[in-house]
Amino acid sequence: MVAVIRQANPYRKMAKATQEHKTCPNLLERKFDQGEPEKVFLTDITYLRYGSGHWAYLSCVKDGATRQILADSVAATLELPIVERTLQRLLERLDGNIHPEAILHSDQGMHYTHPKTRLLIAKAGFKQSMSRKGNCWDNAPMESFFGHLKDDVDFSDCQTIDEVRVRVKEYISYYNSERYQWTLKKMTPDEFRGHLLAS
């Protein structure tokens, strides 16, 4: 008797993958600043070229109201842990103080549609929001930070990814505490957070 071995149905596999990776509606509609610190969180990933043609990847979370960079992670690959580490660092910083209407907004990249990421976000108490497909303006403040970073920081002389990490940390510290912004009433992000909490 010859056993008949069924071949995997590629369409069924695709359907399963589509079912597992789910997108979310855009809850913000570009209303990034809702007047409260630590209510709206924007996140994304960008690439950084360093040394002689090497690549690093930076994942960040930005506060929609204060413009502070609250968490980051630099990695040598684009695998899922870069986002998991970033979110864990955000949760450590918030220390359990999650706004009851907290929103985490991203693009529709596979890191954010992945079941593990969605579960982590839901367990933390965030509502998940996503930009419309291919629309960078739906996450403009995050894109703006990446643009400033790449304009202001030269990574070409970095020889290791650890050197890239140090340079990113230094820039985030500068951006949060020293870089005055017109849209923040000419305050730094750190100063503007204090202003919002005092008002």
PDB file of N, CA and C in Angstrom, residues 50-114:
ATOM      1  N   TYR A  50      26.977  53.041   8.701  1.00  0.00           N
ATOM      2  CA  TYR A  50      28.174  53.436   9.453  1.00  0.00           C
ATOM      3  C   TYR A  50      29.404  52.713   8.912  1.00  0.00           C
ATOM      4  N   GLY A  51      30.586  53.243   9.289  1.00  0.00           N
ATOM      5  CA  GLY A  51      31.843  52.622   8.882  1.00  0.00           C
ATOM      6  C   GLY A  51      31.954  52.485   7.376  1.00  0.00           C
ATOM      7  N   SER A  52      32.517  51.370   6.946  1.00  0.00           N
ATOM      8  CA  SER A  52      32.718  51.133   5.508  1.00  0.00           C
ATOM      9  C   SER A  52      31.586  50.264   4.956  1.00  0.00           C
ATOM     10  N   GLY A  53      30.402  50.859   4.914  1.00  0.00           N
ATOM     11  CA  GLY A  53      29.264  50.169   4.301  1.00  0.00           C
ATOM     12  C   GLY A  53      28.487  49.242   5.198  1.00  0.00           C
ATOM     13  N   HIS A  54      28.601  49.408   6.505  1.00  0.00           N
ATOM     14  CA  HIS A  54      27.823  48.579   7.431  1.00  0.00           C
ATOM     15  C   HIS A  54      26.476  49.245   7.717  1.00  0.00           C
ATOM     16  N   TRP A  55      25.526  48.425   8.172  1.00  0.00           N
ATOM     17  CA  TRP A  55      24.193  48.944   8.468  1.00  0.00           C
ATOM     18  C   TRP A  55      23.778  48.594   9.887  1.00  0.00           C
ATOM     19  N   ALA A  56      23.160  49.549  10.547  1.00  0.00           N
ATOM     20  CA  ALA A  56      22.527  49.321  11.852  1.00  0.00           C
ATOM     21  C   ALA A  56      21.079  49.780  11.732  1.00  0.00           C
ATOM     22  N   TYR A  57      20.262  49.328  12.657  1.00  0.00           N
ATOM     23  CA  TYR A  57      18.836  49.667  12.625  1.00  0.00           C
ATOM     24  C   TYR A  57      18.431  50.243  13.973  1.00  0.00           C
ATOM     25  N   LEU A  58      17.680  51.324  13.926  1.00  0.00           N
ATOM     26  CA  LEU A  58      17.282  52.040  15.135  1.00  0.00           C
ATOM     27  C   LEU A  58      15.765  52.027  15.264  1.00  0.00           C
ATOM     28  N   SER A  59      15.302  51.551  16.405  1.00  0.00           N
ATOM     29  CA  SER A  59      13.877  51.578  16.748  1.00  0.00           C
ATOM     30  C   SER A  59      13.691  52.577  17.879  1.00  0.00           C
ATOM     31  N   CYS A  60      12.691  53.449  17.761  1.00  0.00           N
ATOM     32  CA  CYS A  60      12.453  54.485  18.772  1.00  0.00           C
ATOM     33  C   CYS A  60      10.977  54.594  19.116  1.00  0.00           C
ATOM     34  N   VAL A  61      10.723  55.159  20.303  1.00  0.00           N
ATOM     35  CA  VAL A  61       9.373  55.577  20.693  1.00  0.00           C
ATOM     36  C   VAL A  61       9.439  57.050  21.064  1.00  0.00           C
ATOM     37  N   LYS A  62       8.526  57.839  20.491  1.00  0.00           N
ATOM     38  CA  LYS A  62       8.481  59.285  20.720  1.00  0.00           C
ATOM     39  C   LYS A  62       7.152  59.676  21.351  1.00  0.00           C
ATOM     40  N   ASP A  63       7.186  60.590  22.316  1.00  0.00           N
ATOM     41  CA  ASP A  63       5.964  61.104  22.933  1.00  0.00           C
ATOM     42  C   ASP A  63       5.310  62.107  21.983  1.00  0.00           C
ATOM     43  N   GLY A  64       4.041  61.896  21.671  1.00  0.00           N
ATOM     44  CA  GLY A  64       3.356  62.753  20.716  1.00  0.00           C
ATOM     45  C   GLY A  64       3.177  64.180  21.185  1.00  0.00           C
ATOM     46  N   ALA A  65       3.083  64.394  22.496  1.00  0.00           N
ATOM     47  CA  ALA A  65       2.857  65.737  23.032  1.00  0.00           C
ATOM     48  C   ALA A  65       4.155  66.475  23.326  1.00  0.00           C
ATOM     49  N   THR A  66       5.097  65.809  23.989  1.00  0.00           N
ATOM     50  CA  THR A  66       6.322  66.485  24.417  1.00  0.00           C
ATOM     51  C   THR A  66       7.444  66.400  23.388  1.00  0.00           C
ATOM     52  N   ARG A  67       7.325  65.468  22.447  1.00  0.00           N
ATOM     53  CA  ARG A  67       8.348  65.191  21.425  1.00  0.00           C
ATOM     54  C   ARG A  67       9.591  64.512  22.014  1.00  0.00           C
ATOM     55  N   GLN A  68       9.529  64.090  23.269  1.00  0.00           N
ATOM     56  CA  GLN A  68      10.661  63.374  23.860  1.00  0.00           C
ATOM     57  C   GLN A  68      10.821  61.994  23.217  1.00  0.00           C
ATOM     58  N   ILE A  69      12.063  61.567  23.064  1.00  0.00           N
ATOM     59  CA  ILE A  69      12.342  60.185  22.698  1.00  0.00           C
ATOM     60  C   ILE A  69      12.420  59.407  24.005  1.00  0.00           C
ATOM     61  N   LEU A  70      11.506  58.476  24.194  1.00  0.00           N
ATOM     62  CA  LEU A  70      11.354  57.802  25.482  1.00  0.00           C
ATOM     63  C   LEU A  70      12.042  56.444  25.541  1.00  0.00           C
ATOM     64  N   ALA A  71      12.250  55.824  24.401  1.00  0.00           N
ATOM     65  CA  ALA A  71      12.894  54.504  24.383  1.00  0.00           C
ATOM     66  C   ALA A  71      13.520  54.286  23.016  1.00  0.00           C
ATOM     67  N   ASP A  72      14.577  53.488  22.994  1.00  0.00           N
ATOM     68  CA  ASP A  72      15.234  53.196  21.719  1.00  0.00           C
ATOM     69  C   ASP A  72      15.978  51.878  21.803  1.00  0.00           C
ATOM     70  N   SER A  73      16.292  51.344  20.645  1.00  0.00           N
ATOM     71  CA  SER A  73      17.109  50.137  20.550  1.00  0.00           C
ATOM     72  C   SER A  73      17.839  50.152  19.219  1.00  0.00           C
ATOM     73  N   VAL A  74      19.129  49.848  19.249  1.00  0.00           N
ATOM     74  CA  VAL A  74      19.941  49.756  18.034  1.00  0.00           C
ATOM     75  C   VAL A  74      20.359  48.301  17.860  1.00  0.00           C
ATOM     76  N   ALA A  75      20.171  47.766  16.662  1.00  0.00           N
ATOM     77  CA  ALA A  75      20.504  46.363  16.404  1.00  0.00           C
ATOM     78  C   ALA A  75      21.177  46.215  15.050  1.00  0.00           C
ATOM     79  N   ALA A  76      21.831  45.070  14.869  1.00  0.00           N
ATOM     80  CA  ALA A  76      22.515  44.781  13.607  1.00  0.00           C
ATOM     81  C   ALA A  76      21.583  44.152  12.582  1.00  0.00           C
ATOM     82  N   THR A  77      20.411  43.701  13.036  1.00  0.00           N
ATOM     83  CA  THR A  77      19.448  43.085  12.122  1.00  0.00           C
ATOM     84  C   THR A  77      18.068  43.685  12.359  1.00  0.00           C
ATOM     85  N   LEU A  78      17.183  43.408  11.406  1.00  0.00           N
ATOM     86  CA  LEU A  78      15.808  43.904  11.498  1.00  0.00           C
ATOM     87  C   LEU A  78      14.861  42.873  12.104  1.00  0.00           C
ATOM     88  N   GLU A  79      15.393  41.928  12.837  1.00  0.00           N
ATOM     89  CA  GLU A  79      14.542  40.888  13.410  1.00  0.00           C
ATOM     90  C   GLU A  79      13.671  41.461  14.529  1.00  0.00           C
ATOM     91  N   LEU A  80      12.639  40.702  14.891  1.00  0.00           N
ATOM     92  CA  LEU A  80      11.608  41.168  15.816  1.00  0.00           C
ATOM     93  C   LEU A  80      12.128  41.690  17.162  1.00  0.00           C
ATOM     94  N   PRO A  81      13.181  41.116  17.740  1.00  0.00           N
ATOM     95  CA  PRO A  81      13.637  41.598  19.056  1.00  0.00           C
ATOM     96  C   PRO A  81      13.959  43.085  19.129  1.00  0.00           C
ATOM     97  N   ILE A  82      14.286  43.734  18.008  1.00  0.00           N
ATOM     98  CA  ILE A  82      14.579  45.173  18.076  1.00  0.00           C
ATOM     99  C   ILE A  82      13.363  45.944  18.571  1.00  0.00           C
ATOM    100  N   VAL A  83      12.179  45.538  18.139  1.00  0.00           N
ATOM    101  CA  VAL A  83      10.948  46.199  18.583  1.00  0.00           C
ATOM    102  C   VAL A  83      10.575  45.749  19.989  1.00  0.00           C
ATOM    103  N   GLU A  84      10.759  44.480  20.280  1.00  0.00           N
ATOM    104  CA  GLU A  84      10.445  43.973  21.626  1.00  0.00           C
ATOM    105  C   GLU A  84      11.288  44.684  22.679  1.00  0.00           C
ATOM    106  N   ARG A  85      12.579  44.867  22.398  1.00  0.00           N
ATOM    107  CA  ARG A  85      13.454  45.568  23.349  1.00  0.00           C
ATOM    108  C   ARG A  85      13.018  47.017  23.532  1.00  0.00           C
ATOM    109  N   THR A  86      12.663  47.669  22.442  1.00  0.00           N
ATOM    110  CA  THR A  86      12.224  49.067  22.526  1.00  0.00           C
ATOM    111  C   THR A  86      10.988  49.192  23.404  1.00  0.00           C
ATOM    112  N   LEU A  87      10.022  48.314  23.199  1.00  0.00           N
ATOM    113  CA  LEU A  87       8.787  48.370  23.987  1.00  0.00           C
ATOM    114  C   LEU A  87       9.047  48.037  25.453  1.00  0.00           C
ATOM    115  N   GLN A  88       9.929  47.084  25.710  1.00  0.00           N
ATOM    116  CA  GLN A  88      10.266  46.757  27.100  1.00  0.00           C
ATOM    117  C   GLN A  88      10.920  47.949  27.792  1.00  0.00           C
ATOM    118  N   ARG A  89      11.773  48.657  27.082  1.00  0.00           N
ATOM    119  CA  ARG A  89      12.422  49.842  27.666  1.00  0.00           C
ATOM    120  C   ARG A  89      11.414  50.959  27.915  1.00  0.00           C
ATOM    121  N   LEU A  90      10.432  51.082  27.031  1.00  0.00           N
ATOM    122  CA  LEU A  90       9.370  52.060  27.261  1.00  0.00           C
ATOM    123  C   LEU A  90       8.590  51.709  28.519  1.00  0.00           C
ATOM    124  N   LEU A  91       8.245  50.442  28.671  1.00  0.00           N
ATOM    125  CA  LEU A  91       7.471  50.014  29.841  1.00  0.00           C
ATOM    126  C   LEU A  91       8.273  50.204  31.127  1.00  0.00           C
ATOM    127  N   GLU A  92       9.575  49.952  31.063  1.00  0.00           N
ATOM    128  CA  GLU A  92      10.428  50.186  32.239  1.00  0.00           C
ATOM    129  C   GLU A  92      10.427  51.661  32.609  1.00  0.00           C
ATOM    130  N   ARG A  93      10.480  52.510  31.614  1.00  0.00           N
ATOM    131  CA  ARG A  93      10.483  53.956  31.877  1.00  0.00           C
ATOM    132  C   ARG A  93       9.153  54.410  32.473  1.00  0.00           C
ATOM    133  N   LEU A  94       8.053  53.888  31.956  1.00  0.00           N
ATOM    134  CA  LEU A  94       6.731  54.279  32.462  1.00  0.00           C
ATOM    135  C   LEU A  94       6.452  53.691  33.842  1.00  0.00           C
ATOM    136  N   ASP A  95       7.106  52.578  34.164  1.00  0.00           N
ATOM    137  CA  ASP A  95       7.029  51.977  35.502  1.00  0.00           C
ATOM    138  C   ASP A  95       5.582  51.737  35.951  1.00  0.00           C
ATOM    139  N   GLY A  96       4.778  51.219  35.048  1.00  0.00           N
ATOM    140  CA  GLY A  96       3.403  50.873  35.402  1.00  0.00           C
ATOM    141  C   GLY A  96       2.402  52.002  35.306  1.00  0.00           C
ATOM    142  N   ASN A  97       2.880  53.218  35.036  1.00  0.00           N
ATOM    143  CA  ASN A  97       1.975  54.376  34.942  1.00  0.00           C
ATOM    144  C   ASN A  97       1.482  54.538  33.502  1.00  0.00           C
ATOM    145  N   ILE A  98       0.542  53.699  33.128  1.00  0.00           N
ATOM    146  CA  ILE A  98       0.011  53.703  31.766  1.00  0.00           C
ATOM    147  C   ILE A  98      -1.267  54.529  31.722  1.00  0.00           C
ATOM    148  N   HIS A  99      -1.300  55.522  30.853  1.00  0.00           N
ATOM    149  CA  HIS A  99      -2.494  56.352  30.683  1.00  0.00           C
ATOM    150  C   HIS A  99      -3.669  55.459  30.273  1.00  0.00           C
ATOM    151  N   PRO A 100      -4.863  55.670  30.849  1.00  0.00           N
ATOM    152  CA  PRO A 100      -6.010  54.804  30.506  1.00  0.00           C
ATOM    153  C   PRO A 100      -6.408  54.855  29.036  1.00  0.00           C
ATOM    154  N   GLU A 101      -5.996  55.919  28.334  1.00  0.00           N
ATOM    155  CA  GLU A 101      -6.302  56.021  26.900  1.00  0.00           C
ATOM    156  C   GLU A 101      -5.024  56.012  26.060  1.00  0.00           C
ATOM    157  N   ALA A 102      -3.986  55.366  26.565  1.00  0.00           N
ATOM    158  CA  ALA A 102      -2.696  55.345  25.873  1.00  0.00           C
ATOM    159  C   ALA A 102      -2.804  54.677  24.504  1.00  0.00           C
ATOM    160  N   ILE A 103      -2.152  55.297  23.528  1.00  0.00           N
ATOM    161  CA  ILE A 103      -2.142  54.796  22.148  1.00  0.00           C
ATOM    162  C   ILE A 103      -0.695  54.630  21.690  1.00  0.00           C
ATOM    163  N   LEU A 104      -0.395  53.495  21.099  1.00  0.00           N
ATOM    164  CA  LEU A 104       0.905  53.281  20.460  1.00  0.00           C
ATOM    165  C   LEU A 104       0.675  53.228  18.952  1.00  0.00           C
ATOM    166  N   HIS A 105       1.275  54.178  18.239  1.00  0.00           N
ATOM    167  CA  HIS A 105       1.031  54.329  16.798  1.00  0.00           C
ATOM    168  C   HIS A 105       2.283  53.980  16.001  1.00  0.00           C
ATOM    169  N   SER A 106       2.105  53.211  14.945  1.00  0.00           N
ATOM    170  CA  SER A 106       3.220  52.790  14.092  1.00  0.00           C
ATOM    171  C   SER A 106       2.754  52.731  12.640  1.00  0.00           C
ATOM    172  N   ASP A 107       3.664  52.296  11.770  1.00  0.00           N
ATOM    173  CA  ASP A 107       3.240  51.982  10.409  1.00  0.00           C
ATOM    174  C   ASP A 107       2.707  50.545  10.382  1.00  0.00           C
ATOM    175  N   GLN A 108       2.477  50.022   9.184  1.00  0.00           N
ATOM    176  CA  GLN A 108       1.931  48.672   9.060  1.00  0.00           C
ATOM    177  C   GLN A 108       3.017  47.629   8.815  1.00  0.00           C
ATOM    178  N   GLY A 109       4.242  47.928   9.252  1.00  0.00           N
ATOM    179  CA  GLY A 109       5.344  46.988   9.080  1.00  0.00           C
ATOM    180  C   GLY A 109       5.111  45.692   9.834  1.00  0.00           C
ATOM    181  N   MET A 110       5.769  44.620   9.368  1.00  0.00           N
ATOM    182  CA  MET A 110       5.544  43.301   9.953  1.00  0.00           C
ATOM    183  C   MET A 110       5.909  43.228  11.433  1.00  0.00           C
ATOM    184  N   HIS A 111       6.830  44.093  11.883  1.00  0.00           N
ATOM    185  CA  HIS A 111       7.172  44.092  13.310  1.00  0.00           C
ATOM    186  C   HIS A 111       5.961  44.441  14.172  1.00  0.00           C
ATOM    187  N   TYR A 112       5.113  45.321  13.666  1.00  0.00           N
ATOM    188  CA  TYR A 112       3.987  45.828  14.465  1.00  0.00           C
ATOM    189  C   TYR A 112       2.696  45.049  14.232  1.00  0.00           C
ATOM    190  N   THR A 113       2.617  44.336  13.102  1.00  0.00           N
ATOM    191  CA  THR A 113       1.448  43.482  12.861  1.00  0.00           C
ATOM    192  C   THR A 113       1.664  42.076  13.410  1.00  0.00           C
ATOM    193  N   HIS A 114       2.880  41.768  13.827  1.00  0.00           N
ATOM    194  CA  HIS A 114       3.216  40.423  14.319  1.00  0.00           C
ATOM    195  C   HIS A 114       2.420  40.103  15.587  1.00  0.00           C
TER     196      HIS A 114
END
